[in-house]
Coordinates of C-alpha atoms and ligand atoms in Angstrom, one line a residue:
M1 CA 0.1 0.3 0.0
P2 CA 1.5 3.9 -0.8
D3 CA 2.9 5.4 2.4
T4 CA 0.4 8.5 1.8
R5 CA 1.1 10.4 5.2
H6 CA 3.2 13.0 3.4
R7 CA 2.1 16.1 1.9
N8 CA 4.6 18.5 0.9
I9 CA 8.1 16.4 -0.1
V10 CA 10.9 18.6 -0.5
I11 CA 14.4 16.6 -2.5
L12 CA 17.6 17.8 -2.2
T13 CA 20.0 16.0 -4.8
G14 CA 23.5 16.6 -5.6
A15 CA 26.3 14.7 -8.3
G16 CA 25.1 11.7 -7.0
I17 CA 21.9 11.5 -8.9
S18 CA 23.2 12.1 -11.7
A19 CA 26.7 9.7 -11.5
E20 CA 24.9 6.8 -13.8
S21 CA 23.7 9.1 -16.4
G22 CA 27.9 9.3 -16.9
I23 CA 28.2 12.8 -14.9
A24 CA 31.3 12.8 -12.9
T25 CA 30.4 13.6 -9.1
F26 CA 33.0 16.1 -7.2
R27 CA 34.5 13.9 -4.5
D28 CA 34.1 10.6 -5.1
K29 CA 37.5 8.7 -6.3
D30 CA 38.5 10.0 -9.6
G31 CA 35.9 12.9 -9.2
I32 CA 36.1 16.3 -10.8
W33 CA 38.3 18.0 -7.7
S34 CA 40.7 15.3 -8.2
K35 CA 41.8 16.8 -11.5
Y36 CA 40.8 20.4 -11.0
D37 CA 41.3 22.7 -8.4
L38 CA 38.6 24.4 -7.6
E39 CA 39.9 27.2 -6.4
E40 CA 40.9 27.9 -9.9
V41 CA 37.6 26.6 -12.0
A42 CA 34.7 27.5 -9.1
T43 CA 35.7 30.5 -7.1
P44 CA 35.5 34.3 -8.5
E45 CA 39.2 34.5 -8.1
G46 CA 39.8 31.9 -10.4
F47 CA 37.6 33.5 -12.8
Y48 CA 39.3 36.9 -12.7
R49 CA 42.4 35.8 -12.8
N50 CA 42.2 33.3 -15.4
P51 CA 38.9 33.5 -17.5
D52 CA 39.9 31.6 -20.3
F53 CA 40.7 28.3 -18.4
V54 CA 37.0 28.7 -16.5
H55 CA 35.3 29.5 -20.0
E56 CA 37.1 26.2 -20.9
F57 CA 36.5 24.0 -17.6
H58 CA 32.6 25.3 -18.0
N59 CA 32.7 25.0 -21.8
G60 CA 34.1 20.6 -21.2
L61 CA 31.4 20.2 -18.5
R62 CA 28.5 21.9 -20.6
E63 CA 29.5 20.1 -24.1
S64 CA 29.6 16.7 -21.8
L65 CA 25.4 17.4 -21.6
Q66 CA 25.2 16.8 -24.6
T67 CA 25.4 12.8 -24.6
V68 CA 24.0 11.6 -21.6
E69 CA 20.2 11.5 -20.4
P70 CA 18.4 10.8 -17.6
N71 CA 18.1 7.8 -15.7
P72 CA 15.4 6.0 -13.9
A73 CA 16.6 8.4 -10.8
H74 CA 15.8 11.7 -12.0
R75 CA 12.5 10.0 -14.0
A76 CA 11.2 8.8 -10.7
L77 CA 11.7 12.2 -8.7
A78 CA 9.1 13.7 -11.9
R79 CA 7.2 10.6 -11.8
L80 CA 6.6 11.3 -7.8
E81 CA 5.8 14.8 -8.7
A82 CA 3.3 14.0 -11.2
E83 CA 1.4 11.5 -9.3
H84 CA 1.7 12.9 -5.4
A85 CA -0.9 15.0 -4.7
G86 CA 1.0 17.0 -2.4
E87 CA 3.7 19.3 -3.6
V88 CA 6.6 18.1 -4.5
L89 CA 10.1 20.4 -4.9
V90 CA 13.4 19.2 -6.3
V91 CA 16.0 21.5 -4.9
T92 CA 19.3 20.6 -7.3
Q93 CA 22.9 21.3 -6.8
N94 CA 23.8 20.0 -10.2
V95 CA 24.3 22.8 -13.0
D96 CA 22.7 20.0 -15.4
D97 CA 19.5 19.3 -16.9
L98 CA 18.5 15.3 -16.5
H99 CA 16.0 16.6 -13.6
E100 CA 14.3 18.8 -16.1
R101 CA 14.6 16.6 -19.0
A102 CA 13.0 13.7 -17.1
G103 CA 10.2 15.5 -16.5
S104 CA 10.8 17.9 -13.4
R105 CA 8.8 21.1 -13.6
N106 CA 8.7 22.0 -9.4
L107 CA 12.4 22.4 -9.5
V108 CA 15.5 24.9 -7.7
H109 CA 19.2 25.3 -8.9
M110 CA 20.3 26.6 -6.2
H111 CA 23.4 26.3 -7.5
G112 CA 22.8 27.4 -11.3
E113 CA 22.6 25.8 -14.4
L114 CA 25.5 24.7 -17.2
Y115 CA 22.8 25.8 -20.0
K116 CA 22.7 29.9 -19.1
A117 CA 25.3 32.5 -19.1
R118 CA 24.8 36.3 -17.3
C119 CA 26.1 39.2 -18.1
D120 CA 29.0 40.8 -15.1
R121 CA 27.6 44.6 -16.2
C122 CA 23.9 44.5 -16.5
M123 CA 23.0 40.8 -15.1
H124 CA 20.8 39.3 -18.1
V125 CA 20.5 36.1 -18.1
A126 CA 20.4 34.0 -21.4
E127 CA 20.1 30.4 -22.7
W128 CA 23.4 29.4 -23.3
R129 CA 23.9 25.8 -25.0
T130 CA 27.2 26.5 -26.7
A131 CA 31.1 27.4 -25.9
L132 CA 31.2 30.5 -23.9
T133 CA 34.4 33.0 -24.4
R134 CA 36.0 36.6 -23.0
A135 CA 34.9 37.4 -26.9
V136 CA 30.9 36.7 -26.7
P137 CA 29.4 40.6 -26.8
C138 CA 26.1 40.7 -24.0
P139 CA 23.3 39.9 -25.7
A140 CA 21.3 42.6 -23.9
C141 CA 23.7 45.4 -23.1
E142 CA 26.5 44.5 -26.1
A143 CA 29.6 44.7 -23.1
S144 CA 32.3 42.9 -24.4
A145 CA 33.8 40.4 -22.1
A146 CA 31.2 40.5 -19.4
M147 CA 29.4 36.6 -20.2
R148 CA 30.2 34.3 -17.7
P149 CA 28.7 31.0 -16.9
H150 CA 25.4 31.6 -14.9
V151 CA 26.5 28.5 -12.2
V152 CA 27.6 29.5 -8.6
W153 CA 31.0 29.3 -7.3
F154 CA 32.2 29.2 -4.1
G155 CA 32.2 32.0 -2.1
E156 CA 29.0 33.4 -3.7
M157 CA 25.3 33.0 -2.4
P158 CA 23.1 30.0 -4.0
M159 CA 20.3 31.4 -5.5
E160 CA 16.0 31.2 -4.8
M161 CA 17.5 30.7 -0.6
D162 CA 14.0 32.4 0.4
R163 CA 12.1 29.8 -1.8
I164 CA 14.0 26.9 -0.5
Y165 CA 14.2 27.9 3.2
A166 CA 10.2 28.5 3.6
A167 CA 9.6 25.1 1.4
L168 CA 12.0 23.5 4.2
A169 CA 10.2 24.4 7.3
A170 CA 6.8 23.6 5.7
C171 CA 7.6 20.2 4.3
D172 CA 7.1 16.9 6.1
L173 CA 9.4 14.6 3.5
F174 CA 12.7 16.0 3.4
L175 CA 14.9 13.9 1.3
S176 CA 18.6 14.1 0.2
I177 CA 19.5 12.3 -2.9
G178 CA 23.2 12.0 -4.2
T179 CA 25.2 14.3 -1.9
S180 CA 28.3 13.8 0.5
G181 CA 26.8 16.9 2.4
N182 CA 29.9 18.5 2.3
V183 CA 28.8 21.7 0.9
Y184 CA 26.8 24.5 3.3
P185 CA 24.5 25.8 2.9
A186 CA 23.0 22.5 1.3
A187 CA 23.9 20.4 3.6
G188 CA 22.4 22.4 6.5
F189 CA 19.5 21.8 5.1
V190 CA 18.3 18.6 7.0
E191 CA 18.7 20.0 10.1
E192 CA 16.5 23.4 8.6
V193 CA 13.9 20.2 8.4
R194 CA 14.6 18.8 12.3
R195 CA 14.2 22.3 13.4
A196 CA 10.8 22.7 12.0
G197 CA 10.5 19.0 13.6
Q198 CA 7.6 18.0 11.6
A199 CA 9.4 15.7 8.6
H200 CA 10.6 12.9 7.8
T201 CA 13.9 12.7 6.8
V202 CA 15.3 10.1 4.8
E203 CA 19.2 10.2 2.8
L204 CA 19.2 7.7 -0.3
N205 CA 23.1 7.8 -0.9
L206 CA 25.5 5.4 -2.6
E207 CA 27.2 5.1 1.5
P208 CA 26.5 7.3 4.1
S209 CA 27.5 11.2 3.6
E210 CA 29.1 13.4 6.3
G211 CA 25.6 13.9 7.8
V212 CA 24.4 10.4 7.7
S213 CA 23.5 10.7 11.3
L214 CA 21.2 13.5 11.4
F215 CA 18.3 11.6 9.0
A216 CA 16.2 9.5 10.5
E217 CA 16.1 6.7 7.6
T218 CA 18.9 6.0 5.5
I219 CA 18.7 3.8 2.3
H220 CA 22.6 3.1 0.3
G221 CA 22.6 1.9 -2.5
P222 CA 22.7 3.5 -6.3
A223 CA 20.4 6.0 -6.9
S224 CA 18.7 4.1 -10.0
T225 CA 18.1 1.8 -8.0
V226 CA 17.0 2.9 -4.0
V227 CA 15.2 5.9 -5.7
P228 CA 12.6 4.3 -8.4
A229 CA 11.8 1.9 -5.5
Y230 CA 11.4 4.2 -2.7
V231 CA 9.2 6.8 -5.0
D232 CA 7.3 3.4 -5.5
S233 CA 6.6 2.9 -1.8
L234 CA 5.1 6.5 -2.2
V235 CA 2.9 6.8 -4.9
G236 CA 2.8 2.6 -5.7
A237 CA 4.4 0.7 -8.2
Ligands
APR1 N1 23.9 7.1 -6.6 C1 24.1 7.2 -5.5 N2 24.5 8.2 -4.6 C2 26.1 8.4 -5.2 C3 26.6 7.4 -6.2 C4 25.2 6.7 -7.3 N3 25.4 6.1 -8.3 N4 27.7 7.9 -7.0 C5 27.8 8.3 -6.1 N5 27.1 8.6 -5.2 C6 27.4 9.5 -3.7 C7 28.9 9.8 -3.3 O1 28.9 8.6 -2.3 C8 28.7 10.9 -2.5 O2 28.6 11.1 -1.3 O3 26.9 11.0 -4.4 C9 27.6 12.0 -3.3 C10 28.2 13.1 -4.2 O4 29.0 13.7 -3.3 P1 29.7 14.9 -4.3 O5 31.1 14.8 -5.6 O6 30.7 15.7 -3.1 O7 28.8 16.0 -5.0 P2 27.4 17.2 -4.5 O8 27.5 16.6 -2.9 O9 26.6 17.2 -5.2 O10 28.5 18.4 -3.9 C11 28.0 19.5 -3.4 O11 30.1 20.6 -4.0 O12 32.0 21.1 -5.7 C12 30.5 21.5 -5.7 O13 29.3 22.9 -6.7 C13 29.5 21.7 -6.2 O14 26.9 21.1 -6.2 C14 28.7 20.7 -6.0 C15 28.4 20.6 -4.9

């Protein structure tokens, strides 16, 4: 019988949900941060020091999105949103578009999106699916060398935080999927939910995360296996 006790579900996802689609995670063995110094490619200081290198890093990630597909975990979350009677909000740390392509609509990209670029001068945000370089003028204000990836780097403020905290305070089920619990504020969301005191909290991850002890329930295994099974338990197989 489906577990229909919960009305408002908030789901935090991290790189682990996209791992089986072929997108590298950050902190696993052979992860992105074992190949690149995050200070050089994922901070504003690194960008202003060497914009061409940072553009090249993000262009490589953006290009890799052309060859990957959503996996059963992304599709299960889209099914949950479509079939669950209450609210389902996915808050992703990922900058890929796999949740959208799987069908999720109620979605926040708190770390931005690879398929968007932003003008440092006028803040215009444009859809961007090709390589980005300093030579590209802003499509809105025509400023030169002002476009940057619309992604959140270390030391910058994640996006839509007010909306996220309001959803965390109102939810009665919080799922954390495929994240190591290393990076705040996302790593602190489970504590926000516990402070509100009304939600069941579940970690679904390949292995115990840094914050595993904060969750009432933990389910360890590959996302493309454990997430569809968990969604089945909520809305029926
Ligand atoms: N299924 C489920 N979980 C998986 C799988 C899988 N197939 N493969 C890996 N994982 C788990 C790992 O065990 C790890 O806990 O996914 C997690 C990935 O952790 P990170 O690489 O640290 O990625 P994430 O937690 O999303 O990083 C958060 O840090 O570098 C910044 O901005 C970047 O958004 C990113 C943030």
